[in-house]
Amino acid sequence: MIQPRLIVFDCDGTLVDSLFAIQHAMEQAFSALALDAPPAEAVRGIVGLSVPQAVEALAPDHPPETLAAIDRAFRDASLAYRQNNPQSNGQLYPGTRAALERLNTPNTLMAVATGKARRGLEHVLDVFDMRAFFMATQTADDAPSKPHPGMLQNCERMTGVAAARTAMVGDTTFDIAMARAHGCTAIGVSWGYHPVKDLLDAGAHVIIDDFAELDGALEILG
Ligand SMILES: [Mg+2]
């Protein structure tokens, strides 16, 4: 009998292009504390980390209480953005939905592992009607920030699929390093927020340029 395989998708930069909304909320957060907003490119680099780690990376010289205040302001700004712009909170990348429908077979289980808060991920799953595809979802509220392998360990526990039969699909070095720490296959996507060279340097087994290439890349799992 063939053992089932598990595909774990990152969210921002992999399934959904949400960079504008995240950059906007981060600008609002820094502005609320009368701090200079970090450059857009710097924000692009930290999408994928959980919020505390992202804020610390963007404002390393500030004391913990300031970082905590930015964190709160970012969460508030994200929620306000979602409420004020219910239809413009990002869009699915081309081929996302078709890939999920194609791969949704009895032998393939799917999950999401994201640095988003639980509240943010639930919103995305509802907006794009994707909830039914995923047997497990992991967020910043469920495990340590990527690249710690905790989210993938939880996915293994929830699905019963071991690392040897698991592939992580993501756009950042945080996803690739998390996959490597878990001991599963690391598939990088070139359409997201980190350069392909960085994904390869972090240990990606393969890079795909389009969701149409995912099925072929998954043959690594046998
Ligand atoms: Mg990402």
Coordinates of C-alpha atoms and ligand atoms in Angstrom, one line a residue:
M1 CA 0.0 0.0 0.0
I2 CA 1.3 3.5 -0.9
Q3 CA 1.8 5.7 2.1
P4 CA 0.0 9.0 1.8
R5 CA 2.1 12.1 1.2
L6 CA 1.8 15.5 2.8
I7 CA 2.2 18.9 1.1
V8 CA 2.6 21.8 3.4
F9 CA 2.1 25.2 1.9
D10 CA 3.3 28.6 3.1
C11 CA 0.7 31.3 2.7
D12 CA 2.0 34.8 2.1
G13 CA 4.2 34.9 -1.0
T14 CA 3.3 31.3 -1.9
L15 CA -0.5 31.0 -2.2
V16 CA -1.4 34.6 -1.7
D17 CA 0.3 37.8 -2.8
S18 CA -0.4 39.9 0.2
L19 CA 2.8 42.1 0.3
F20 CA 1.0 45.4 -0.2
A21 CA -1.3 44.8 2.8
I22 CA 1.6 43.7 5.1
Q23 CA 3.7 46.7 4.1
H24 CA 0.8 49.0 4.6
A25 CA 0.1 47.7 8.1
M26 CA 3.8 47.8 9.0
E27 CA 4.0 51.5 7.9
Q28 CA 0.9 52.2 10.0
A29 CA 2.4 50.5 13.0
F30 CA 5.7 52.4 12.9
S31 CA 3.9 55.7 12.2
A32 CA 1.5 55.1 15.2
L33 CA 4.7 55.1 17.4
A34 CA 6.1 58.2 15.6
L35 CA 9.0 56.0 14.2
D36 CA 10.4 56.1 10.7
A37 CA 8.9 53.3 8.7
P38 CA 11.3 50.6 7.5
P39 CA 12.1 50.5 3.8
A40 CA 9.6 48.4 1.7
E41 CA 12.4 46.1 0.7
A42 CA 13.2 45.4 4.4
V43 CA 9.5 44.5 5.0
R44 CA 9.5 42.2 2.0
G45 CA 12.5 40.3 3.5
I46 CA 10.7 39.5 6.8
V47 CA 7.3 38.4 5.5
G48 CA 7.0 34.8 6.7
L49 CA 8.4 35.3 10.2
S50 CA 6.0 35.5 13.1
V51 CA 5.2 39.1 14.1
P52 CA 7.5 39.4 17.1
Q53 CA 10.5 38.1 15.2
A54 CA 9.6 40.3 12.2
V55 CA 9.4 43.4 14.3
E56 CA 12.7 42.6 16.0
A57 CA 14.4 42.2 12.6
L58 CA 13.0 45.5 11.4
A59 CA 13.8 47.5 14.6
P60 CA 16.7 45.8 16.2
D61 CA 17.9 48.9 18.1
H62 CA 14.7 49.5 20.1
P63 CA 14.0 48.2 23.6
P64 CA 11.6 45.3 24.2
E65 CA 8.7 47.5 25.3
T66 CA 8.9 49.5 22.0
L67 CA 9.0 46.2 20.0
A68 CA 5.9 45.0 21.9
A69 CA 4.1 48.3 21.1
I70 CA 5.0 48.0 17.4
D71 CA 3.8 44.4 17.4
R72 CA 0.4 45.4 18.9
A73 CA 0.1 48.3 16.5
F74 CA 0.9 46.0 13.5
R75 CA -1.9 43.6 14.6
D76 CA -4.3 46.4 15.0
A77 CA -3.4 47.9 11.6
S78 CA -3.7 44.5 10.0
L79 CA -7.2 44.0 11.4
A80 CA -8.3 47.5 10.4
Y81 CA -7.0 47.0 6.9
R82 CA -8.9 43.7 6.6
Q83 CA -12.1 45.4 7.9
N84 CA -11.7 48.4 5.6
N85 CA -10.6 46.6 2.5
P86 CA -12.4 43.2 2.6
Q87 CA -11.8 42.7 -1.1
S88 CA -8.2 43.9 -1.5
N89 CA -6.4 41.9 1.1
G90 CA -4.2 40.3 -1.6
Q91 CA -4.9 37.8 -4.4
L92 CA -4.1 34.2 -5.1
Y93 CA -1.2 33.6 -7.4
P94 CA -2.0 32.2 -10.9
G95 CA -2.7 28.5 -10.8
T96 CA -3.0 28.3 -7.0
R97 CA -6.6 27.1 -6.9
A98 CA -6.1 24.7 -9.9
A99 CA -3.1 23.1 -8.1
L100 CA -5.0 22.6 -4.9
E101 CA -7.9 21.0 -6.8
R102 CA -5.6 18.8 -8.9
L103 CA -3.6 17.6 -5.9
N104 CA -6.6 17.0 -3.7
T105 CA -6.6 13.2 -4.0
P106 CA -7.0 10.4 -1.3
N107 CA -3.2 9.8 -1.4
T108 CA -2.2 13.4 -0.9
L109 CA -2.9 15.4 2.3
M110 CA -2.4 19.1 2.4
A111 CA -1.7 21.6 5.1
V112 CA -0.7 25.3 5.7
A113 CA 2.2 26.5 7.8
T114 CA 2.4 30.3 8.1
G115 CA 3.8 33.1 10.3
K116 CA 0.5 34.8 10.2
A117 CA -1.6 34.9 13.3
R118 CA -4.5 32.4 13.5
R119 CA -6.9 35.2 13.0
G120 CA -5.2 36.4 9.8
L121 CA -5.0 32.9 8.3
E122 CA -8.6 32.1 9.0
H123 CA -9.6 35.3 7.2
V124 CA -7.6 34.3 4.1
L125 CA -9.0 30.8 4.1
D126 CA -12.5 32.3 4.2
V127 CA -12.0 35.0 1.6
F128 CA -10.6 32.5 -0.9
D129 CA -12.8 29.6 0.1
M130 CA -9.8 27.3 0.7
R131 CA -10.6 25.8 4.1
A132 CA -11.7 22.4 2.7
F133 CA -8.4 21.7 1.1
F134 CA -6.4 21.6 4.3
M135 CA -6.3 18.8 6.9
A136 CA -4.0 20.8 9.2
T137 CA -3.3 24.5 9.6
Q138 CA -0.4 25.9 11.6
T139 CA 0.1 29.6 12.5
A140 CA 2.2 31.8 14.7
D141 CA -0.3 31.0 17.5
D142 CA 0.4 27.3 17.4
A143 CA 4.2 26.9 17.3
P144 CA 7.5 28.9 17.4
S145 CA 8.3 31.2 14.4
K146 CA 9.8 29.7 11.3
P147 CA 12.5 28.4 10.8
H148 CA 11.9 26.4 13.9
P149 CA 10.4 23.1 12.8
G150 CA 7.6 23.1 15.3
M151 CA 4.8 23.9 12.7
L152 CA 5.9 20.9 10.6
Q153 CA 6.2 18.7 13.6
N154 CA 2.6 19.6 14.5
C155 CA 1.5 18.8 10.9
E156 CA 3.2 15.4 11.2
R157 CA 1.3 14.7 14.4
M158 CA -2.0 15.9 13.0
T159 CA -1.8 14.0 9.7
G160 CA 0.3 11.0 10.7
V161 CA 2.6 11.6 7.7
A162 CA 6.3 11.4 8.4
A163 CA 9.0 13.8 7.2
A164 CA 10.2 11.4 4.5
R165 CA 6.8 11.7 2.8
T166 CA 6.4 15.4 3.4
A167 CA 7.2 18.4 1.1
M168 CA 7.2 22.0 2.3
V169 CA 6.4 24.6 -0.4
G170 CA 7.4 28.1 0.3
D171 CA 8.9 31.4 -1.0
T172 CA 11.4 32.3 1.7
T173 CA 14.6 31.0 3.3
F174 CA 12.5 30.6 6.5
D175 CA 10.4 27.9 4.8
I176 CA 13.4 26.1 3.4
A177 CA 15.3 26.2 6.7
M178 CA 12.2 24.9 8.5
A179 CA 11.8 22.1 6.0
R180 CA 15.5 21.1 6.4
A181 CA 15.2 21.3 10.2
H182 CA 12.2 18.9 10.0
G183 CA 14.0 16.6 7.5
C184 CA 11.4 16.9 4.8
T185 CA 11.7 17.9 1.1
A186 CA 12.0 21.7 0.6
I187 CA 10.4 23.1 -2.6
G188 CA 11.1 26.8 -3.2
V189 CA 8.8 29.0 -5.4
S190 CA 10.3 31.7 -7.5
W191 CA 7.3 34.0 -7.5
G192 CA 7.4 35.1 -3.9
Y193 CA 9.4 37.5 -1.7
H194 CA 13.0 36.0 -1.4
P195 CA 15.4 35.6 -4.3
V196 CA 15.8 32.1 -5.8
K197 CA 19.6 32.2 -5.0
D198 CA 18.8 32.6 -1.3
L199 CA 16.4 29.7 -1.4
L200 CA 19.0 27.4 -3.0
D201 CA 21.7 28.6 -0.5
A202 CA 19.2 27.7 2.3
G203 CA 19.0 24.2 0.9
A204 CA 16.0 24.0 -1.4
H205 CA 15.9 20.6 -3.2
V206 CA 14.1 22.1 -6.2
I207 CA 12.7 25.5 -7.3
I208 CA 9.4 25.8 -9.3
D209 CA 8.5 28.8 -11.4
D210 CA 4.8 28.0 -11.8
F211 CA 2.3 25.9 -9.9
A212 CA 2.0 23.8 -13.0
E213 CA 5.5 22.5 -12.1
L214 CA 4.6 21.4 -8.6
D215 CA 3.2 18.0 -9.5
G216 CA 6.5 17.1 -11.2
A217 CA 8.6 18.4 -8.3
L218 CA 6.6 16.2 -5.9
E219 CA 8.0 13.1 -7.6
I220 CA 11.0 13.6 -5.3
L221 CA 8.7 12.0 -2.7
G222 CA 8.4 8.9 -4.8
Ligands
MG1 MG 6.0 33.3 2.5

